[in-house]
Short mmCIF file of N, CA and C in Angstrom, two decimals:
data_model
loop_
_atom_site.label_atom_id
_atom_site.label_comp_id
_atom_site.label_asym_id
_atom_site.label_seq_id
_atom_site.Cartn_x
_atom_site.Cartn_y
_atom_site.Cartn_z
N UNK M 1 0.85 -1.17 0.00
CA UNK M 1 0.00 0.00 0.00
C UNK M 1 0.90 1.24 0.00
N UNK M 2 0.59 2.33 -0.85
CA UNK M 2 1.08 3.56 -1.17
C UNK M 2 0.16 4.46 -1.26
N UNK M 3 1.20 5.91 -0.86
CA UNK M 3 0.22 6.92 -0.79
C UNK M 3 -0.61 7.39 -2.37
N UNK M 4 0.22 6.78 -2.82
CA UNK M 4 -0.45 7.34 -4.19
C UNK M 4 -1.86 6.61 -4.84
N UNK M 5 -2.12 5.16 -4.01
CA UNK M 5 -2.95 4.53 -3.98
C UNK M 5 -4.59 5.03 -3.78
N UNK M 6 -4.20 5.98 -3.24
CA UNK M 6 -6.07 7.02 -2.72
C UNK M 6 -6.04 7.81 -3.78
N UNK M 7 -5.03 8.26 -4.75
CA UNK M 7 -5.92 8.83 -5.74
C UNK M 7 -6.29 8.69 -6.75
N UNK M 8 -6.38 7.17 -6.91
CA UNK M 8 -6.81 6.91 -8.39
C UNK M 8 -6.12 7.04 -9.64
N UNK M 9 -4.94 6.74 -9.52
CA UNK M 9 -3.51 7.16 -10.51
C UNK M 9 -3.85 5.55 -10.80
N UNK M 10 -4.66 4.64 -10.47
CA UNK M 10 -4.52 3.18 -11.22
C UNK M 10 -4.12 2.92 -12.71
N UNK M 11 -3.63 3.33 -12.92
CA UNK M 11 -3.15 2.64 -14.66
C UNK M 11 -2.36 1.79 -14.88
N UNK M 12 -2.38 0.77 -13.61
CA UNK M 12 -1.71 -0.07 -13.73
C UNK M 12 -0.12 -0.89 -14.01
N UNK M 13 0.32 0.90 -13.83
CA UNK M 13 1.69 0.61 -14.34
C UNK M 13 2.43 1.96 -13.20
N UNK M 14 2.10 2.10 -12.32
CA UNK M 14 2.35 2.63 -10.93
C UNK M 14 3.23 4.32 -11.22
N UNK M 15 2.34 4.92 -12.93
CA UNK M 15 2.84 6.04 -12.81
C UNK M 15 1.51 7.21 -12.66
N UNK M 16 1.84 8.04 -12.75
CA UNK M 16 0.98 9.40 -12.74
C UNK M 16 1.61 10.24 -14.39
N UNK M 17 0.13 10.27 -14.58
CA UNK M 17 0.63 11.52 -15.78
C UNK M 17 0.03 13.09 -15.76
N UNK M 18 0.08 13.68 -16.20
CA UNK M 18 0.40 15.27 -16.37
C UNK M 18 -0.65 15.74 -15.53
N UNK M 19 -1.99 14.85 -15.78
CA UNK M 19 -3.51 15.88 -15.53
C UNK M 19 -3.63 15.09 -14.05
N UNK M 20 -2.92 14.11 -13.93
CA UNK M 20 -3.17 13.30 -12.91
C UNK M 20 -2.47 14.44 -11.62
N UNK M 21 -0.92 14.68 -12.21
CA UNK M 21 -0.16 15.40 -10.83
C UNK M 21 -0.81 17.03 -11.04
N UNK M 22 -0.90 17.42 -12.21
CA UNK M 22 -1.67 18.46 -11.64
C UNK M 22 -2.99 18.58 -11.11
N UNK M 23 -3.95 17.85 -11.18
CA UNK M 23 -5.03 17.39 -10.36
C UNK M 23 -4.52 17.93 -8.45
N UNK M 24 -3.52 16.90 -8.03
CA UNK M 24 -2.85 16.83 -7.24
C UNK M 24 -2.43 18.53 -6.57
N UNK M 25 -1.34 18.82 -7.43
CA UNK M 25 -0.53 19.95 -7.00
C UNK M 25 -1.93 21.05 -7.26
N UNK M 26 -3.38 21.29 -7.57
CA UNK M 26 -3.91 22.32 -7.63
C UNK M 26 -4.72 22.67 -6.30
N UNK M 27 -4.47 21.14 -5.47
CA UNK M 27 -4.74 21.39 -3.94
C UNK M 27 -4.06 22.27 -3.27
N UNK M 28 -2.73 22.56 -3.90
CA UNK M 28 -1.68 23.35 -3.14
C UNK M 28 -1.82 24.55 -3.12
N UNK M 29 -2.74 25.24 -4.22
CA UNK M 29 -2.74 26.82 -4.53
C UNK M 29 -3.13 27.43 -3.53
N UNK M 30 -2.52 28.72 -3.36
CA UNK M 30 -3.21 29.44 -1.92
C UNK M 30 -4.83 29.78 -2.04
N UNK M 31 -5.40 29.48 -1.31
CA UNK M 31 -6.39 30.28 -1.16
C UNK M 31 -6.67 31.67 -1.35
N UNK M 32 -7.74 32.30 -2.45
CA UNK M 32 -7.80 33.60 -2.74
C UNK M 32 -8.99 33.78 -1.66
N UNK M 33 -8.89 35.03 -1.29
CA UNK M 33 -10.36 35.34 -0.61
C UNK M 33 -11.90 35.98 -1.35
N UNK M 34 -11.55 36.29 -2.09
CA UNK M 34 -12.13 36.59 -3.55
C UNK M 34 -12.65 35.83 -4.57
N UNK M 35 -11.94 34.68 -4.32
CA UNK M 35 -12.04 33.46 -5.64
C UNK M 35 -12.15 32.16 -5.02
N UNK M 36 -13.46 31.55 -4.69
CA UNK M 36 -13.57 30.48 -3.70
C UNK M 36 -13.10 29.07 -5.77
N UNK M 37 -12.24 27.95 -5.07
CA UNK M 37 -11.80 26.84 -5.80
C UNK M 37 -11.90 25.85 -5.17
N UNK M 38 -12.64 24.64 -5.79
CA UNK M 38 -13.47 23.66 -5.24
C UNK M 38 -12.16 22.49 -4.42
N UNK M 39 -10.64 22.84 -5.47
CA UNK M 39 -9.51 21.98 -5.18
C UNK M 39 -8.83 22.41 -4.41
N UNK M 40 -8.68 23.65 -3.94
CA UNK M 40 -7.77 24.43 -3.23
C UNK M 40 -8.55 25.03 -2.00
N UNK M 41 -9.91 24.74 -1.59
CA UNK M 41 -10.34 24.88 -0.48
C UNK M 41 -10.12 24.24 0.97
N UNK M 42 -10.50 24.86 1.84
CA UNK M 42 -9.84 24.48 3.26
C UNK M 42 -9.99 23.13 3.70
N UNK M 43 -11.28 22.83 3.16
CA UNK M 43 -11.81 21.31 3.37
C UNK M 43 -11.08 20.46 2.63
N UNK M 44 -11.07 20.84 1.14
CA UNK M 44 -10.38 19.77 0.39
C UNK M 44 -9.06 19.84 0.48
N UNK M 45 -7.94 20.31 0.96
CA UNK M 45 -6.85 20.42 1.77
C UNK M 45 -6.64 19.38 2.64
N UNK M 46 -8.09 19.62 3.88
CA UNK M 46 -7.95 18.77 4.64
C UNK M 46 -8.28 17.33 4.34
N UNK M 47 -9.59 17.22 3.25
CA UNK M 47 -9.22 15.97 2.70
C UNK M 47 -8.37 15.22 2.27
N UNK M 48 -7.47 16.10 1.37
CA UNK M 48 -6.19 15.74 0.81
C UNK M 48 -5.38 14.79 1.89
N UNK M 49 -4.77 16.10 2.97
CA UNK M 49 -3.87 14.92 3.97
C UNK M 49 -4.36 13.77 4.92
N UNK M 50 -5.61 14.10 5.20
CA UNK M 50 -6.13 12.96 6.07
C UNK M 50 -5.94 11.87 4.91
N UNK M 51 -6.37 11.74 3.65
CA UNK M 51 -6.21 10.69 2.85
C UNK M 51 -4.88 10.14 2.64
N UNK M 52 -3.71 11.03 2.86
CA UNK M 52 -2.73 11.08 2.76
C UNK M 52 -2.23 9.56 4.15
N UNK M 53 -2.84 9.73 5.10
CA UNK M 53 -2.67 9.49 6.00
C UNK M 53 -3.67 7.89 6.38
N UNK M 54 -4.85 7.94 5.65
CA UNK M 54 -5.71 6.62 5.36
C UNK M 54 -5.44 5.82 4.37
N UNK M 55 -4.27 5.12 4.65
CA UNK M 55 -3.27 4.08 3.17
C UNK M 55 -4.39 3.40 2.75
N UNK M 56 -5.53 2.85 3.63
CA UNK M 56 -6.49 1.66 3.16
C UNK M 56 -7.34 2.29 2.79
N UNK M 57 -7.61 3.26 2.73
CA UNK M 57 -9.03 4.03 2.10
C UNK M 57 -10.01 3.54 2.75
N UNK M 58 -10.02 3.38 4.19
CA UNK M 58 -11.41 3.25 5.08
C UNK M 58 -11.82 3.92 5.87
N UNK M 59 -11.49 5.41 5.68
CA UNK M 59 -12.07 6.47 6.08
C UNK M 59 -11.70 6.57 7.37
N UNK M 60 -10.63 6.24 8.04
CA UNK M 60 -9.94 6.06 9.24
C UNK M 60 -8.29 5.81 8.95
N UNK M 61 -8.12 6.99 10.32
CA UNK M 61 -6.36 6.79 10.42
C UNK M 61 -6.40 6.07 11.24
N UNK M 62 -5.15 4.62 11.25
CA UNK M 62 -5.62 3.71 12.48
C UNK M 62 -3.96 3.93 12.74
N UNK M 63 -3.36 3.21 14.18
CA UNK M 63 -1.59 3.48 14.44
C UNK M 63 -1.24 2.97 13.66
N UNK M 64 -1.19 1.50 13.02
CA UNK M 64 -0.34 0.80 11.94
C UNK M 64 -0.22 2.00 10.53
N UNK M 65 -1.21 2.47 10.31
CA UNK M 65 -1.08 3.62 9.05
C UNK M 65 -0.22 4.51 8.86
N UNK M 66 -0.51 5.00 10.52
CA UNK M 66 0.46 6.36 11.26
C UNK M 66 1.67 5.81 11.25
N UNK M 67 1.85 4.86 11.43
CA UNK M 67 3.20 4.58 11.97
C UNK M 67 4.11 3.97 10.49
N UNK M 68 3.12 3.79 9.79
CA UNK M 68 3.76 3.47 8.32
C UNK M 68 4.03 4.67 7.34
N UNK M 69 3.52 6.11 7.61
CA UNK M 69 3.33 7.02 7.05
C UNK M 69 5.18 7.80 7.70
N UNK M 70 4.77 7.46 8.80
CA UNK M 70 6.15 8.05 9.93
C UNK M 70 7.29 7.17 9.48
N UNK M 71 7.08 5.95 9.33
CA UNK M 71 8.85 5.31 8.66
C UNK M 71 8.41 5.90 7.38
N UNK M 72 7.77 5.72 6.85
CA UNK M 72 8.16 6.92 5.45
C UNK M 72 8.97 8.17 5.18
N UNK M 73 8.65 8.95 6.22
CA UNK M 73 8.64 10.06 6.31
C UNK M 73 10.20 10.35 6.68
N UNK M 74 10.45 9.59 8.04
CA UNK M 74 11.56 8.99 8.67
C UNK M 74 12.58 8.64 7.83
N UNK M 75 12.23 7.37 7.49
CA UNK M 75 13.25 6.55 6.73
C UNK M 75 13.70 7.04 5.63
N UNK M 76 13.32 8.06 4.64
CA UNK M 76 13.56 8.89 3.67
C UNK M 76 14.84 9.66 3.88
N UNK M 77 14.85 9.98 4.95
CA UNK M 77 15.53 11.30 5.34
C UNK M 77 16.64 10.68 6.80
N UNK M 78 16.82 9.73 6.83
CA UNK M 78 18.55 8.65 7.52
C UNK M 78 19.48 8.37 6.45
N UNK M 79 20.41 8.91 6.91
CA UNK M 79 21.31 8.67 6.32
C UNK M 79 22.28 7.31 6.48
N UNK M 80 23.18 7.30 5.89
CA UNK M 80 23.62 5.61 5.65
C UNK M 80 24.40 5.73 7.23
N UNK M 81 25.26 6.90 7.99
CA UNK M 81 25.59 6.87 9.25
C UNK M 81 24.62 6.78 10.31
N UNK M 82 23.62 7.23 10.05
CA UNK M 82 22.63 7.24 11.12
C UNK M 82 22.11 5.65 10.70
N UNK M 83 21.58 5.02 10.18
CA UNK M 83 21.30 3.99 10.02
C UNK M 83 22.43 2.71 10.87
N UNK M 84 23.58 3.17 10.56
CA UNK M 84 24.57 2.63 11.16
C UNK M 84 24.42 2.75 12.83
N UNK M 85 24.43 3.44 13.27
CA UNK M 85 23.87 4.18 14.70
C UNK M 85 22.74 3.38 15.37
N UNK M 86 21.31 3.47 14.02
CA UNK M 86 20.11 2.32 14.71
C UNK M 86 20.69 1.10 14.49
N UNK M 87 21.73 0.42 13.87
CA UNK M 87 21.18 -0.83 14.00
C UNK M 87 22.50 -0.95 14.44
N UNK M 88 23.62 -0.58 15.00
CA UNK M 88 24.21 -0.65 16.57
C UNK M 88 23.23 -0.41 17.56
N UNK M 89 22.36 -0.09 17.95
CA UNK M 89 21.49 0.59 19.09
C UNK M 89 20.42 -0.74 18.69
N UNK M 90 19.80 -1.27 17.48
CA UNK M 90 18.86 -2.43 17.41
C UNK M 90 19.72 -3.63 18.05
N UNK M 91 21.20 -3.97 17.59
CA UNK M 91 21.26 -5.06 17.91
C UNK M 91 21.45 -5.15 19.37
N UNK M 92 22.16 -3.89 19.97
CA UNK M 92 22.09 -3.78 21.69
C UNK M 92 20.77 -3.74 22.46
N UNK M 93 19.98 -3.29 21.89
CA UNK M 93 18.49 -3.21 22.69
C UNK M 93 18.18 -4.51 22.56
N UNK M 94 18.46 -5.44 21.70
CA UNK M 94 18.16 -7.02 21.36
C UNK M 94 18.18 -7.76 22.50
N UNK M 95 20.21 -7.26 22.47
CA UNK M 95 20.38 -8.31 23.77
C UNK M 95 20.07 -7.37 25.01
N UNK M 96 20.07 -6.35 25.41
CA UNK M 96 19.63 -6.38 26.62
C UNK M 96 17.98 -5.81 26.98
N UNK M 97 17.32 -5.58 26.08
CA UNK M 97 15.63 -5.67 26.34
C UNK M 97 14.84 -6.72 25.75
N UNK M 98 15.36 -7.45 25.01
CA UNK M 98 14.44 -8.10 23.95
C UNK M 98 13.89 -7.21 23.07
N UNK M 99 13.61 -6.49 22.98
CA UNK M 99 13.13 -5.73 21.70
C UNK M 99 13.83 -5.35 20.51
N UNK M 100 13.11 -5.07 19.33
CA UNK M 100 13.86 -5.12 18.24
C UNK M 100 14.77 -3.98 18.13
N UNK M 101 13.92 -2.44 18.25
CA UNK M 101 14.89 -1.09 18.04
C UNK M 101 14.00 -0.43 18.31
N UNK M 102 14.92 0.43 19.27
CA UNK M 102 14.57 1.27 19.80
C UNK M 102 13.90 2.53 19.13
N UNK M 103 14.39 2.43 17.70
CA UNK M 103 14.00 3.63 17.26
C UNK M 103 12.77 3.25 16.12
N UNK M 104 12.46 2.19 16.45
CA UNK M 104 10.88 1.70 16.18
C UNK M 104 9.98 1.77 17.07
N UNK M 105 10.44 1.72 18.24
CA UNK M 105 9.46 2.30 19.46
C UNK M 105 9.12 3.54 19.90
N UNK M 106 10.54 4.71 19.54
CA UNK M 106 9.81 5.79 19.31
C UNK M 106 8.74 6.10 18.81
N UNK M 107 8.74 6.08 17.11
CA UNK M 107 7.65 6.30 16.08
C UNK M 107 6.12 5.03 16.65
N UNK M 108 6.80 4.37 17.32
CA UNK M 108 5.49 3.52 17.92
C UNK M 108 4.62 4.59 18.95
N UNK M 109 5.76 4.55 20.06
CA UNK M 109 4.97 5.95 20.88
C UNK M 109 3.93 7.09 19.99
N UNK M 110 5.08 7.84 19.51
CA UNK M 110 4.44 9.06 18.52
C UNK M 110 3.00 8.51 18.19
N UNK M 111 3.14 7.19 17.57
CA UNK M 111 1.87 6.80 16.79
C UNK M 111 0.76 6.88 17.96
N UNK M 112 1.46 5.92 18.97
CA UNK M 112 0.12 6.01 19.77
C UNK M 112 -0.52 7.07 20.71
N UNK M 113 0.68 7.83 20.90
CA UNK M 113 0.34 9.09 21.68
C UNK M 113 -0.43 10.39 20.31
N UNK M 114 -0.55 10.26 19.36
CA UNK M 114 -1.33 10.68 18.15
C UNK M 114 -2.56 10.25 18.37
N UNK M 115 -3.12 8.99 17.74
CA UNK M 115 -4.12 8.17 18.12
C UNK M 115 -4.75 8.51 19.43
N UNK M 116 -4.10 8.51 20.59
CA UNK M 116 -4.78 8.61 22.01
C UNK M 116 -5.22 10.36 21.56
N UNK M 117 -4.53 10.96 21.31
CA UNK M 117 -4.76 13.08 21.59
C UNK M 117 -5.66 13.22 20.92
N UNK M 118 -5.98 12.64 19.17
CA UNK M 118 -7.30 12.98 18.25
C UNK M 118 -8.61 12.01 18.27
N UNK M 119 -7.76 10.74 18.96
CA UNK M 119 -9.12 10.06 18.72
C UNK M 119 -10.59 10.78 20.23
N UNK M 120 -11.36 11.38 19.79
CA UNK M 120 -12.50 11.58 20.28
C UNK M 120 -13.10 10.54 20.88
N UNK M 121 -13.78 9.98 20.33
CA UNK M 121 -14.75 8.75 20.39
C UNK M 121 -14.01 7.42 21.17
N UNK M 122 -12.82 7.42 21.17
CA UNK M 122 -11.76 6.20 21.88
C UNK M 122 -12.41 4.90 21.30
N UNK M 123 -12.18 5.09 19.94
CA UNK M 123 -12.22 3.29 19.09
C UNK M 123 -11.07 3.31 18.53
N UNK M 124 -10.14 3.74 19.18
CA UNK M 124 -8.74 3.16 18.42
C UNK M 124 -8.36 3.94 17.27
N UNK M 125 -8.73 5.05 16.31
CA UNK M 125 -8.76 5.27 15.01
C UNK M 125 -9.36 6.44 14.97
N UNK M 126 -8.77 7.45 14.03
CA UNK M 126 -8.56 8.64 13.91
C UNK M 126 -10.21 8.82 12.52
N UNK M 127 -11.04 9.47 12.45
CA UNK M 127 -12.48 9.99 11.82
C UNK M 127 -11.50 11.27 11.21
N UNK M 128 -12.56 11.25 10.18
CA UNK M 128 -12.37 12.66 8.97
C UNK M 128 -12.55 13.81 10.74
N UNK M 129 -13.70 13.72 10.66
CA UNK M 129 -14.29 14.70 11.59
C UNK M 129 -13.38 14.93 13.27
N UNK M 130 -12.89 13.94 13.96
CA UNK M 130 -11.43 13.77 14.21
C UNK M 130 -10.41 14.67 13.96
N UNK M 131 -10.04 14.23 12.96
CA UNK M 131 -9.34 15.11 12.09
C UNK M 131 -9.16 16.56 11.94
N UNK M 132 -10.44 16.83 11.48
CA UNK M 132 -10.52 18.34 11.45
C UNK M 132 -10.54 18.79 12.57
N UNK M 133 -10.81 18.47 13.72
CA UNK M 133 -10.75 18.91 15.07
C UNK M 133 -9.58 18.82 15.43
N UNK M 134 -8.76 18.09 15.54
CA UNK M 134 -7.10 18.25 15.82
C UNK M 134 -6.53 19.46 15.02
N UNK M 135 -6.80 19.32 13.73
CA UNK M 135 -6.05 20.44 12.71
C UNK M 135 -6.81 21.50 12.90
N UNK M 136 -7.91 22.20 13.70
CA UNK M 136 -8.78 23.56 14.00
C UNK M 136 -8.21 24.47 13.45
N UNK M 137 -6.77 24.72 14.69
CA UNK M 137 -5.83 26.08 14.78
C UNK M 137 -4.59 25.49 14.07
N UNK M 138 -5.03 24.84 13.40
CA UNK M 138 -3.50 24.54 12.45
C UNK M 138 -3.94 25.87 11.23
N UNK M 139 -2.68 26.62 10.47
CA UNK M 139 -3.42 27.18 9.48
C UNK M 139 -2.85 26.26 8.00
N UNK M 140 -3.60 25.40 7.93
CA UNK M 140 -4.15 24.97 6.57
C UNK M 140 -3.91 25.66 5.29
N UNK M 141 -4.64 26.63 5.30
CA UNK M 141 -4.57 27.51 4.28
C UNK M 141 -3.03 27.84 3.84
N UNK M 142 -1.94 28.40 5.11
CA UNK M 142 -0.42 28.56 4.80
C UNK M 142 0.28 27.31 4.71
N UNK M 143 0.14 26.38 5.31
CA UNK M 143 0.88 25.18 5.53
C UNK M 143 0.88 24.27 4.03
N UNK M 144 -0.65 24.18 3.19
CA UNK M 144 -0.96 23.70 2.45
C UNK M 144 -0.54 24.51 1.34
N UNK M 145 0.60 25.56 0.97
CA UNK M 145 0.13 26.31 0.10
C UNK M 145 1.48 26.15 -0.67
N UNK M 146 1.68 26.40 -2.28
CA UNK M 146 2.51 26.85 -2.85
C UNK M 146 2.19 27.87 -3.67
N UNK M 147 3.32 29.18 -3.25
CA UNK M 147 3.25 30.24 -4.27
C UNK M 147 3.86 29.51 -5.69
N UNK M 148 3.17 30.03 -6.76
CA UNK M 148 3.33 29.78 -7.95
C UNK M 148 3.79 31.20 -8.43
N UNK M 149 5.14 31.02 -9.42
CA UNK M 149 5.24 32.34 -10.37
C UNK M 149 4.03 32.43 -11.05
N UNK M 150 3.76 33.63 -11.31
CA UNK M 150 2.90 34.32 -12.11
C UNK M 150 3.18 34.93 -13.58
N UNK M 151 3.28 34.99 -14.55
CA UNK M 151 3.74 35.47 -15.25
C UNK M 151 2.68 36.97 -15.95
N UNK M 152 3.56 37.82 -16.50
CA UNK M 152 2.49 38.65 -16.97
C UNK M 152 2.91 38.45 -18.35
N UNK M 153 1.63 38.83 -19.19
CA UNK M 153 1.87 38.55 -20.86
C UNK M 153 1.19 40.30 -21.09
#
C-alpha cells in the first residue's frame, strides 16, 4: 500500500501523468479570498492529507497507518551513518531488552500518543471529523500552500 494509492492514478503501471499530478498539486494553490476553488479549499486540503494518512481508504487513520506514514517520512531522510547508529542501538536493545529497536518504538509511541490526543470517540482510530478537530488552529490555508510564479503577458 502507497500513498499514491487514494488517488486513483490506477493505470496499472504505478505512474501518474500530467492531468493526474496536476489534479494533485492544484490542492496546493493558496487560497484567494475573492475566488472560492473547489480543489484548493480548506476542506479539500484537509481531505487531501487525512487521505494522505488513510493508506487503506477506510475512512480512518488507524496506528499501523500512522506509523507506516512516519517510517516513510523517517526513513527517507537517515542517512547511511545514522542507520549505522540504529542498527548498533537495534542489535544492543536485542540483547539487553528483547526488543527489536529502539528507534521503532519511538515512532510507535508518537503513533500512539497521536491516536490517544485525536481520537475523540476512543475506538482506536482517527475519523475525517477527528481530524478536522485536531487540525482547528493549524493554518491549513499557509501550511498547504505553494506560491506559484505568475507570469504577466
Amino acid at each position: 500500500m502507497t500513498i499514491t494509492d487514494n488517488y486513483n492514478f490506477s493505470d496499472d503501471d504505478d505512474r501518474v501523468n500530467f492531468r493526474q499530478f496536476i489534479r494533485v498539486l492544484a490542492r496546493f494553490r493558496p487560497i484567494k479570498k475573492n475566488k472560492a476553488s473547489p480543489l484548493n479549499s480548506r476542506d479539500e486540503k484537509l481531505q487531501f492529507a487525512f487521505s494522505m494518512y488513510d493508506l487503506n481508504g477506510d475512512k480512518f487513520i488507524t496506528k499501523d497507518e500512522l506509523l507506516s506514514i512516519l517510517n516513510m517520512m523517517v526513513g527517507a531522510n537517515i542517512t547511511p551513518e545514522q542507520y549505522k547508529v540504529f542498527h548498533a542501538v537495534e542489535i544492543a536493545s536485542a540483547k539487553f531488552f528483547g526488543c527489536r529497536f529502539v528507534y521503532d518504538f519511538k515512532l510507535q509511541n508518537i503513533a500512539e500518543r497521536t491516536i490517544e490526543e485525536a481520537d475523540v470517540d476512543h475506538d482506536g482510530k482517527i475519523s475525517f471529523e477527528e481530524f478536522c478537530h485536531a487540525m482547528e488552529k493549524a493554518d491549513i490555508e499557509q501550511k498547504m500552500s505553494i506560491r506559484f510564479l505568475q507570469y504577466k503577458t
